[in-house]
Amino acid sequence: MFAEQILNGLTLGSTYALIALGYTMVYGILELINFAHSEIYMTGAFIGLIMVTVYKMPFPLALIIAMAGSCLLGVTIEKVAYKPLRKSTRIAPLISAIGVSIFLQNAALILAGPQVRAFPVNFKSASIKLGQSIQMSSLQLLILLISIILMVGLHFLIHRTKLGQAMRATAQDKEAAQLMGIKIDRVISFTFAIGSALGGAAGVLVGVYFNSVDPMMGFFPGLKGFVAAVLGGIGNIPGAMLGGLILGIVEVLGAVYMSRYKDAIAFAVLIIILLVKPTGLLGRKLQEKV
Amino acid sequence: MTLLEGKNLTMVFGGLTALDSVNIHINKGEILGLIGPNGAGKTTLFNLLTGVYSPSRGSIYFKEREIKNLKPYQITRLGIARTFQNIRLFGEMSVLDNVIIGQHCRTRTGVFGAIFRPPAVRDEEKRVKEKAMEILEFVGLAEAAKEKAKNLPYGKQRKLEMARALATEPELILLDEPAAGMNPQETNDLIELIQKVNDMGKTVLLIEHDMKLVMGICQRIVVLDYGKKIADGTPEEVKNDENVLKAYLGAALDKEVK
Amino acid sequence: MNSYYVQILTVTGINIILAVSLNLVTGFTGQLSLCHATFMGIGAYTATLAALKLGIPFAVALILGAISAALFGFIIGVPTLRLKGDYLAIATLGFGEIMKNILLNLEITGGPMGLRGIPKVTNVYVVYLCVTLVIFSLNRIMHSRVGKSFIAIREDELAAEAMGINTANFKILAFVLGAFYAGLAGGLYAFFFRYINPNNFGFMKSIEILSMVVLGGLGNTYGALLGAAIITVLPEFLRSVSPVIAQYRMVFYGILLVAMMIWRPQGIMGENKVMKRRGQAA
Ligand SMILES: Nc1ncnc2c1ncn2[C@@H]1O[C@H](COP(=O)(O)OP(=O)(O)OP(=O)(O)O)[C@@H](O)[C@H]1O
Ligand SMILES: [Mg+2]
């Protein structure tokens, strides 16, 4: 039983981790909470759903298209709503981000209606026996596998490619990076692209996992993704992965005791980290240059 | 008498050691100069002394009291004020209000006082305003009292930074490159002003690249290079110090190569 | 006057209190709060329960509502405002949704059915008396040592700290004051509409209030007042023109927030250039 719960937690947590990565990467570079991230996630789910139901695409292809679509959306949002505000006071891009989020959510409500849609994917819903009493559905396995592949891919991208290196440099010191000839605009676009693609993928995976997609679906996962990012240490990429997994497990275990307030668990986690260790598990204390 | 003492101060940012076991003391009533090439760690030292950063290692005593773990606002209350190298005024507020804010920690009006305005509050407000005007006059900004701080020319903004710091009633005032961007006339006024502040009995710690200024008014000078203290003595001693010459020559050569 | 117009006028007054109080937190102090409607709801429920279940006089119930909202503001403010950064925005986002969840599930609040049969005590005079008191006290605060400290924090938190301002405490104070006024507005709302349920005080309402402030001009009390009036009256007007348009309201708020930030961050009132880009000189 317990082990099975942990497994459920890991599955859920891996999707939180994917969302958290988007928040943390953007925060690392722009120090901005990208509120629209939860709607990018929702849009990803819808694109995936449309590809599977309307265009009858096989699931892997639908997933890739959903990622591409989310990626495009993320980059566009940055160009339209954040870039013109890069030099203004801190609160302006934050308000703009909320605006984008509200806009997308309600545009989706008008276009798709408020009803919850099923996400039919025909897997052989076999369950895999792990040891004596632990069972894992093929769906869970698939979600875990895809999440792991994406995260390994991201790790590779960040540590082995030139763009990844530029990203890390920019996150550390924007001015110094610029002096070294790094094109900040490109790095920012790239960051939004990657973060959004991962967010979109998470949307599709969660849509399939719970077999439900709707315009409001981004709200809580978005919030939880952010909490995961803070838990791991905002701006820290391995931290986001770790934070997501831990949050997933805590939430699944916590829900056993307080199912009605399941969504409040993440919030409690956020408040506790802010009180106890605001830099998160893996985050370093950043010193604002004075 | 030693007013402030930093022992073994070390500050590490990531992999970079901006300050490396620096010992520094400031005597009550003196004007101490702090010089060194760009990136030597001067501003970082200010940030440690004022609680903006807490040192990776070492300790700081102000009037024999350990202040390393205090927040900036607490340190200001104890009597250390500072100006910022990259001017940080309250741009949308008037010049007068900037100086009024400086008196925040010496006043006490709270929410209820603000709403009901009993006589004590009115009195305080009046006193604060008068004092602010006095300080503005002292630094020569009285005419600009009503202007928005961000609309002042550069040299006056620097002066306002000083006025604001003086308003906190400090015993020790830290000035981070107060003459940067000033023309020679303004610099001369500034020298006079710093002298006057010192004559009022305030101790001054001054970061400055303008050698004429530093050599002219400082009784003692500390030199930093790459986070290490390389000299500490009278202007005469420092001027002839081999290490100091090397540090500055090195910095000049670096610039030429770039 | 026609009762329909009186109703709109009354609602405008309640929204003015909400807008000017959010403006205290977001416009003057520079902290983005996304649960202003939640504080309104806490005030509404507290005042209602105090009046209905405990038989406390209405005026006292209103104040109790405001105080309990302020108390919640303190509980959320302490962990999130002690830190630098924008944690307040996300914490208030979560707090609002969770409070809604709690209100939906508690028995004493009537769950999703809400509370009915509240006596009608609020009228247009009571509301505008409160509006006057709120704006009067806000103006006094803003001209005092306290208000100047709020603005200093918005302008430059570190410099404010260097002036001896305990920035964490003052940010919390601004947030608590904002919650207090919002709680008052909530009580007025409950005693006017005589029926409340958790959906009256959700995220969408918070966004509506934010839109009022942003439209009118962040950091400008009369701008917030104007914004509240426009955003209350305009949809009513549009609804009479075409009912479909009401549906697009939220989409409009979204666009409004982005567009105002990009093209007119100082709002329609204009002269206050709080949000203007920082000059190069500084
Ligand atoms: N918050 C910070 N994070 C990372 N590095 C920092 C930070 N603050 C300062 N540094 C680094 O520490 C070193 C010392 O900087 P500091 O500002 O103290 O120099 P300085 O002597 O004041 O130079 P200048 O004359 O140019 O003002 C520099 O290399 C700087 O880049
Ligand atoms: Mg410096």
PDB file of N, CA, C and O and ligand atoms in Angstrom, chain A residues 172-173 286-290, chain B residues 11-14 16-19 35-47 53 85 176-177 207 209 224 227, ligand 1:
ATOM      1  N   GLN A 172      23.496  33.689 -14.059  1.00  0.00           N
ATOM      2  CA  GLN A 172      24.405  34.089 -12.988  1.00  0.00           C
ATOM      3  C   GLN A 172      24.635  35.583 -12.929  1.00  0.00           C
ATOM      4  O   GLN A 172      24.566  36.186 -11.868  1.00  0.00           O
ATOM      5  N   ASP A 173      24.879  36.159 -14.063  1.00  0.00           N
ATOM      6  CA  ASP A 173      25.177  37.589 -14.084  1.00  0.00           C
ATOM      7  C   ASP A 173      24.883  38.127 -15.481  1.00  0.00           C
ATOM      8  O   ASP A 173      25.663  37.945 -16.415  1.00  0.00           O
ATOM      9  N   LEU A 286      21.260  34.205  -2.952  1.00  0.00           N
ATOM     10  CA  LEU A 286      21.750  35.158  -3.940  1.00  0.00           C
ATOM     11  C   LEU A 286      21.841  36.530  -3.306  1.00  0.00           C
ATOM     12  O   LEU A 286      20.987  36.929  -2.540  1.00  0.00           O
ATOM     13  N   GLN A 287      22.880  37.235  -3.592  1.00  0.00           N
ATOM     14  CA  GLN A 287      23.038  38.585  -3.059  1.00  0.00           C
ATOM     15  C   GLN A 287      22.776  39.582  -4.162  1.00  0.00           C
ATOM     16  O   GLN A 287      23.463  39.592  -5.171  1.00  0.00           O
ATOM     17  N   GLU A 288      21.778  40.382  -3.962  1.00  0.00           N
ATOM     18  CA  GLU A 288      21.524  41.442  -4.911  1.00  0.00           C
ATOM     19  C   GLU A 288      22.735  42.364  -4.913  1.00  0.00           C
ATOM     20  O   GLU A 288      23.231  42.744  -3.863  1.00  0.00           O
ATOM     21  N   LYS A 289      23.215  42.708  -6.117  1.00  0.00           N
ATOM     22  CA  LYS A 289      24.375  43.594  -6.166  1.00  0.00           C
ATOM     23  C   LYS A 289      23.980  45.006  -5.806  1.00  0.00           C
ATOM     24  O   LYS A 289      22.993  45.519  -6.312  1.00  0.00           O
ATOM     25  N   VAL A 290      24.718  45.604  -4.911  1.00  0.00           N
ATOM     26  CA  VAL A 290      24.358  46.947  -4.447  1.00  0.00           C
ATOM     27  C   VAL A 290      25.405  47.949  -4.920  1.00  0.00           C
ATOM     28  O   VAL A 290      26.584  47.717  -4.751  1.00  0.00           O
TER      29      VAL A 290
ATOM     30  N   MET B  11      34.425  38.139   2.448  1.00  0.00           N
ATOM     31  CA  MET B  11      33.145  38.003   1.753  1.00  0.00           C
ATOM     32  C   MET B  11      33.364  37.230   0.465  1.00  0.00           C
ATOM     33  O   MET B  11      34.166  37.624  -0.378  1.00  0.00           O
ATOM     34  N   VAL B  12      32.650  36.142   0.335  1.00  0.00           N
ATOM     35  CA  VAL B  12      32.780  35.298  -0.852  1.00  0.00           C
ATOM     36  C   VAL B  12      31.455  35.301  -1.605  1.00  0.00           C
ATOM     37  O   VAL B  12      30.408  35.054  -1.029  1.00  0.00           O
ATOM     38  N   PHE B  13      31.503  35.625  -2.905  1.00  0.00           N
ATOM     39  CA  PHE B  13      30.323  35.510  -3.774  1.00  0.00           C
ATOM     40  C   PHE B  13      30.545  34.330  -4.697  1.00  0.00           C
ATOM     41  O   PHE B  13      31.379  34.409  -5.580  1.00  0.00           O
ATOM     42  N   GLY B  14      29.799  33.277  -4.535  1.00  0.00           N
ATOM     43  CA  GLY B  14      30.039  32.116  -5.382  1.00  0.00           C
ATOM     44  C   GLY B  14      31.482  31.708  -5.256  1.00  0.00           C
ATOM     45  O   GLY B  14      31.935  31.345  -4.180  1.00  0.00           O
ATOM     46  N   LEU B  16      33.990  33.842  -6.038  1.00  0.00           N
ATOM     47  CA  LEU B  16      34.827  35.031  -6.015  1.00  0.00           C
ATOM     48  C   LEU B  16      34.991  35.566  -4.597  1.00  0.00           C
ATOM     49  O   LEU B  16      34.021  35.826  -3.905  1.00  0.00           O
ATOM     50  N   THR B  17      36.229  35.732  -4.172  1.00  0.00           N
ATOM     51  CA  THR B  17      36.464  36.307  -2.852  1.00  0.00           C
ATOM     52  C   THR B  17      36.631  37.811  -3.000  1.00  0.00           C
ATOM     53  O   THR B  17      37.682  38.284  -3.408  1.00  0.00           O
ATOM     54  N   ALA B  18      35.558  38.537  -2.680  1.00  0.00           N
ATOM     55  CA  ALA B  18      35.589  39.985  -2.890  1.00  0.00           C
ATOM     56  C   ALA B  18      36.354  40.678  -1.772  1.00  0.00           C
ATOM     57  O   ALA B  18      36.937  41.739  -1.974  1.00  0.00           O
ATOM     58  N   LEU B  19      36.328  40.093  -0.591  1.00  0.00           N
ATOM     59  CA  LEU B  19      37.110  40.614   0.527  1.00  0.00           C
ATOM     60  C   LEU B  19      37.796  39.439   1.200  1.00  0.00           C
ATOM     61  O   LEU B  19      37.191  38.391   1.409  1.00  0.00           O
ATOM     62  N   ILE B  35      40.536  53.546  -0.460  1.00  0.00           N
ATOM     63  CA  ILE B  35      40.766  53.599  -1.897  1.00  0.00           C
ATOM     64  C   ILE B  35      41.209  52.239  -2.411  1.00  0.00           C
ATOM     65  O   ILE B  35      41.478  51.316  -1.640  1.00  0.00           O
ATOM     66  N   GLY B  36      41.282  52.139  -3.722  1.00  0.00           N
ATOM     67  CA  GLY B  36      41.689  50.896  -4.359  1.00  0.00           C
ATOM     68  C   GLY B  36      41.141  50.853  -5.771  1.00  0.00           C
ATOM     69  O   GLY B  36      40.169  51.543  -6.071  1.00  0.00           O
ATOM     70  N   PRO B  37      41.768  50.067  -6.643  1.00  0.00           N
ATOM     71  CA  PRO B  37      41.323  49.991  -8.037  1.00  0.00           C
ATOM     72  C   PRO B  37      39.884  49.463  -8.129  1.00  0.00           C
ATOM     73  O   PRO B  37      39.349  48.946  -7.158  1.00  0.00           O
ATOM     74  N   ASN B  38      39.290  49.573  -9.325  1.00  0.00           N
ATOM     75  CA  ASN B  38      37.941  49.053  -9.526  1.00  0.00           C
ATOM     76  C   ASN B  38      37.868  47.575  -9.148  1.00  0.00           C
ATOM     77  O   ASN B  38      38.747  46.799  -9.472  1.00  0.00           O
ATOM     78  N   GLY B  39      36.804  47.231  -8.457  1.00  0.00           N
ATOM     79  CA  GLY B  39      36.606  45.829  -8.098  1.00  0.00           C
ATOM     80  C   GLY B  39      37.436  45.386  -6.912  1.00  0.00           C
ATOM     81  O   GLY B  39      37.514  44.194  -6.610  1.00  0.00           O
ATOM     82  N   ALA B  40      38.071  46.334  -6.210  1.00  0.00           N
ATOM     83  CA  ALA B  40      38.945  45.972  -5.102  1.00  0.00           C
ATOM     84  C   ALA B  40      38.159  45.448  -3.896  1.00  0.00           C
ATOM     85  O   ALA B  40      38.693  44.748  -3.047  1.00  0.00           O
ATOM     86  N   GLY B  41      36.885  45.821  -3.830  1.00  0.00           N
ATOM     87  CA  GLY B  41      36.069  45.359  -2.709  1.00  0.00           C
ATOM     88  C   GLY B  41      35.633  46.465  -1.764  1.00  0.00           C
ATOM     89  O   GLY B  41      35.133  46.192  -0.674  1.00  0.00           O
ATOM     90  N   LYS B  42      35.778  47.718  -2.192  1.00  0.00           N
ATOM     91  CA  LYS B  42      35.453  48.844  -1.326  1.00  0.00           C
ATOM     92  C   LYS B  42      33.962  48.889  -0.998  1.00  0.00           C
ATOM     93  O   LYS B  42      33.579  48.959   0.176  1.00  0.00           O
ATOM     94  N   THR B  43      33.150  48.825  -2.060  1.00  0.00           N
ATOM     95  CA  THR B  43      31.698  48.882  -1.825  1.00  0.00           C
ATOM     96  C   THR B  43      31.240  47.664  -1.032  1.00  0.00           C
ATOM     97  O   THR B  43      30.362  47.751  -0.178  1.00  0.00           O
ATOM     98  N   THR B  44      31.859  46.535  -1.321  1.00  0.00           N
ATOM     99  CA  THR B  44      31.507  45.325  -0.574  1.00  0.00           C
ATOM    100  C   THR B  44      31.759  45.526   0.921  1.00  0.00           C
ATOM    101  O   THR B  44      30.947  45.109   1.752  1.00  0.00           O
ATOM    102  N   LEU B  45      32.855  46.183   1.243  1.00  0.00           N
ATOM    103  CA  LEU B  45      33.145  46.451   2.652  1.00  0.00           C
ATOM    104  C   LEU B  45      32.039  47.332   3.257  1.00  0.00           C
ATOM    105  O   LEU B  45      31.552  47.062   4.365  1.00  0.00           O
ATOM    106  N   PHE B  46      31.610  48.342   2.512  1.00  0.00           N
ATOM    107  CA  PHE B  46      30.492  49.180   2.976  1.00  0.00           C
ATOM    108  C   PHE B  46      29.266  48.320   3.249  1.00  0.00           C
ATOM    109  O   PHE B  46      28.571  48.494   4.239  1.00  0.00           O
ATOM    110  N   ASN B  47      29.002  47.430   2.292  1.00  0.00           N
ATOM    111  CA  ASN B  47      27.813  46.588   2.429  1.00  0.00           C
ATOM    112  C   ASN B  47      27.884  45.689   3.660  1.00  0.00           C
ATOM    113  O   ASN B  47      26.867  45.389   4.277  1.00  0.00           O
ATOM    114  N   TYR B  53      25.040  42.892   3.367  1.00  0.00           N
ATOM    115  CA  TYR B  53      25.467  41.490   3.310  1.00  0.00           C
ATOM    116  C   TYR B  53      25.950  41.110   4.698  1.00  0.00           C
ATOM    117  O   TYR B  53      26.418  41.958   5.447  1.00  0.00           O
ATOM    118  N   GLN B  85      26.837  54.224  -4.096  1.00  0.00           N
ATOM    119  CA  GLN B  85      27.655  54.553  -5.260  1.00  0.00           C
ATOM    120  C   GLN B  85      26.775  54.805  -6.489  1.00  0.00           C
ATOM    121  O   GLN B  85      26.952  55.786  -7.197  1.00  0.00           O
ATOM    122  N   ASP B 176      30.082  56.639  -0.446  1.00  0.00           N
ATOM    123  CA  ASP B 176      30.621  55.811  -1.527  1.00  0.00           C
ATOM    124  C   ASP B 176      30.748  56.637  -2.800  1.00  0.00           C
ATOM    125  O   ASP B 176      29.773  56.896  -3.494  1.00  0.00           O
ATOM    126  N   GLU B 177      31.951  57.049  -3.087  1.00  0.00           N
ATOM    127  CA  GLU B 177      32.272  57.872  -4.261  1.00  0.00           C
ATOM    128  C   GLU B 177      31.344  59.068  -4.405  1.00  0.00           C
ATOM    129  O   GLU B 177      30.666  59.233  -5.416  1.00  0.00           O
ATOM    130  N   ILE B 207      34.929  56.538   0.385  1.00  0.00           N
ATOM    131  CA  ILE B 207      35.497  55.869  -0.777  1.00  0.00           C
ATOM    132  C   ILE B 207      35.592  56.914  -1.875  1.00  0.00           C
ATOM    133  O   ILE B 207      34.616  57.628  -2.127  1.00  0.00           O
ATOM    134  N   HIS B 209      37.701  57.923  -5.810  1.00  0.00           N
ATOM    135  CA  HIS B 209      38.765  57.701  -6.782  1.00  0.00           C
ATOM    136  C   HIS B 209      39.571  58.978  -7.022  1.00  0.00           C
ATOM    137  O   HIS B 209      40.702  58.923  -7.506  1.00  0.00           O
ATOM    138  N   LEU B 224      42.727  49.024  -0.533  1.00  0.00           N
ATOM    139  CA  LEU B 224      42.358  47.644  -0.838  1.00  0.00           C
ATOM    140  C   LEU B 224      42.793  47.308  -2.245  1.00  0.00           C
ATOM    141  O   LEU B 224      42.792  48.149  -3.134  1.00  0.00           O
ATOM    142  N   GLY B 227      40.576  42.635  -2.874  1.00  0.00           N
ATOM    143  CA  GLY B 227      39.969  42.150  -1.630  1.00  0.00           C
ATOM    144  C   GLY B 227      40.889  42.102  -0.431  1.00  0.00           C
ATOM    145  O   GLY B 227      40.466  41.729   0.659  1.00  0.00           O
TER     146      GLY B 227
HETATM  147  N1  LIG D   1      26.319  40.778  -4.985  1.00  0.00           N
HETATM  148  C1  LIG D   1      27.414  40.381  -5.633  1.00  0.00           C
HETATM  149  N2  LIG D   1      27.427  39.196  -6.244  1.00  0.00           N
HETATM  150  C2  LIG D   1      28.512  38.769  -6.897  1.00  0.00           C
HETATM  151  N3  LIG D   1      29.644  39.466  -7.011  1.00  0.00           N
HETATM  152  C3  LIG D   1      29.726  40.671  -6.421  1.00  0.00           C
HETATM  153  C4  LIG D   1      28.600  41.190  -5.706  1.00  0.00           C
HETATM  154  N4  LIG D   1      28.947  42.405  -5.225  1.00  0.00           N
HETATM  155  C5  LIG D   1      30.209  42.631  -5.618  1.00  0.00           C
HETATM  156  N5  LIG D   1      30.690  41.601  -6.337  1.00  0.00           N
HETATM  157  C6  LIG D   1      32.032  41.488  -6.903  1.00  0.00           C
HETATM  158  O1  LIG D   1      32.951  41.737  -5.873  1.00  0.00           O
HETATM  159  C7  LIG D   1      34.070  42.462  -6.384  1.00  0.00           C
HETATM  160  C8  LIG D   1      34.271  43.707  -5.579  1.00  0.00           C
HETATM  161  O2  LIG D   1      33.226  44.611  -5.900  1.00  0.00           O
HETATM  162  P1  LIG D   1      33.064  46.030  -5.220  1.00  0.00           P
HETATM  163  O3  LIG D   1      31.792  46.614  -5.752  1.00  0.00           O
HETATM  164  O4  LIG D   1      33.180  45.895  -3.763  1.00  0.00           O
HETATM  165  O5  LIG D   1      34.308  46.833  -5.793  1.00  0.00           O
HETATM  166  P2  LIG D   1      34.707  48.338  -5.597  1.00  0.00           P
HETATM  167  O6  LIG D   1      36.026  48.344  -4.960  1.00  0.00           O
HETATM  168  O7  LIG D   1      33.596  49.082  -4.951  1.00  0.00           O
HETATM  169  O8  LIG D   1      34.851  48.787  -7.107  1.00  0.00           O
HETATM  170  P3  LIG D   1      34.439  50.162  -7.836  1.00  0.00           P
HETATM  171  O9  LIG D   1      35.580  51.090  -7.636  1.00  0.00           O
HETATM  172  O10 LIG D   1      34.312  49.767  -9.266  1.00  0.00           O
HETATM  173  O11 LIG D   1      33.188  50.617  -7.237  1.00  0.00           O
HETATM  174  C9  LIG D   1      33.803  42.707  -7.843  1.00  0.00           C
HETATM  175  O12 LIG D   1      34.481  41.733  -8.607  1.00  0.00           O
HETATM  176  C10 LIG D   1      32.301  42.525  -7.962  1.00  0.00           C
HETATM  177  O13 LIG D   1      31.932  42.074  -9.232  1.00  0.00           O
END
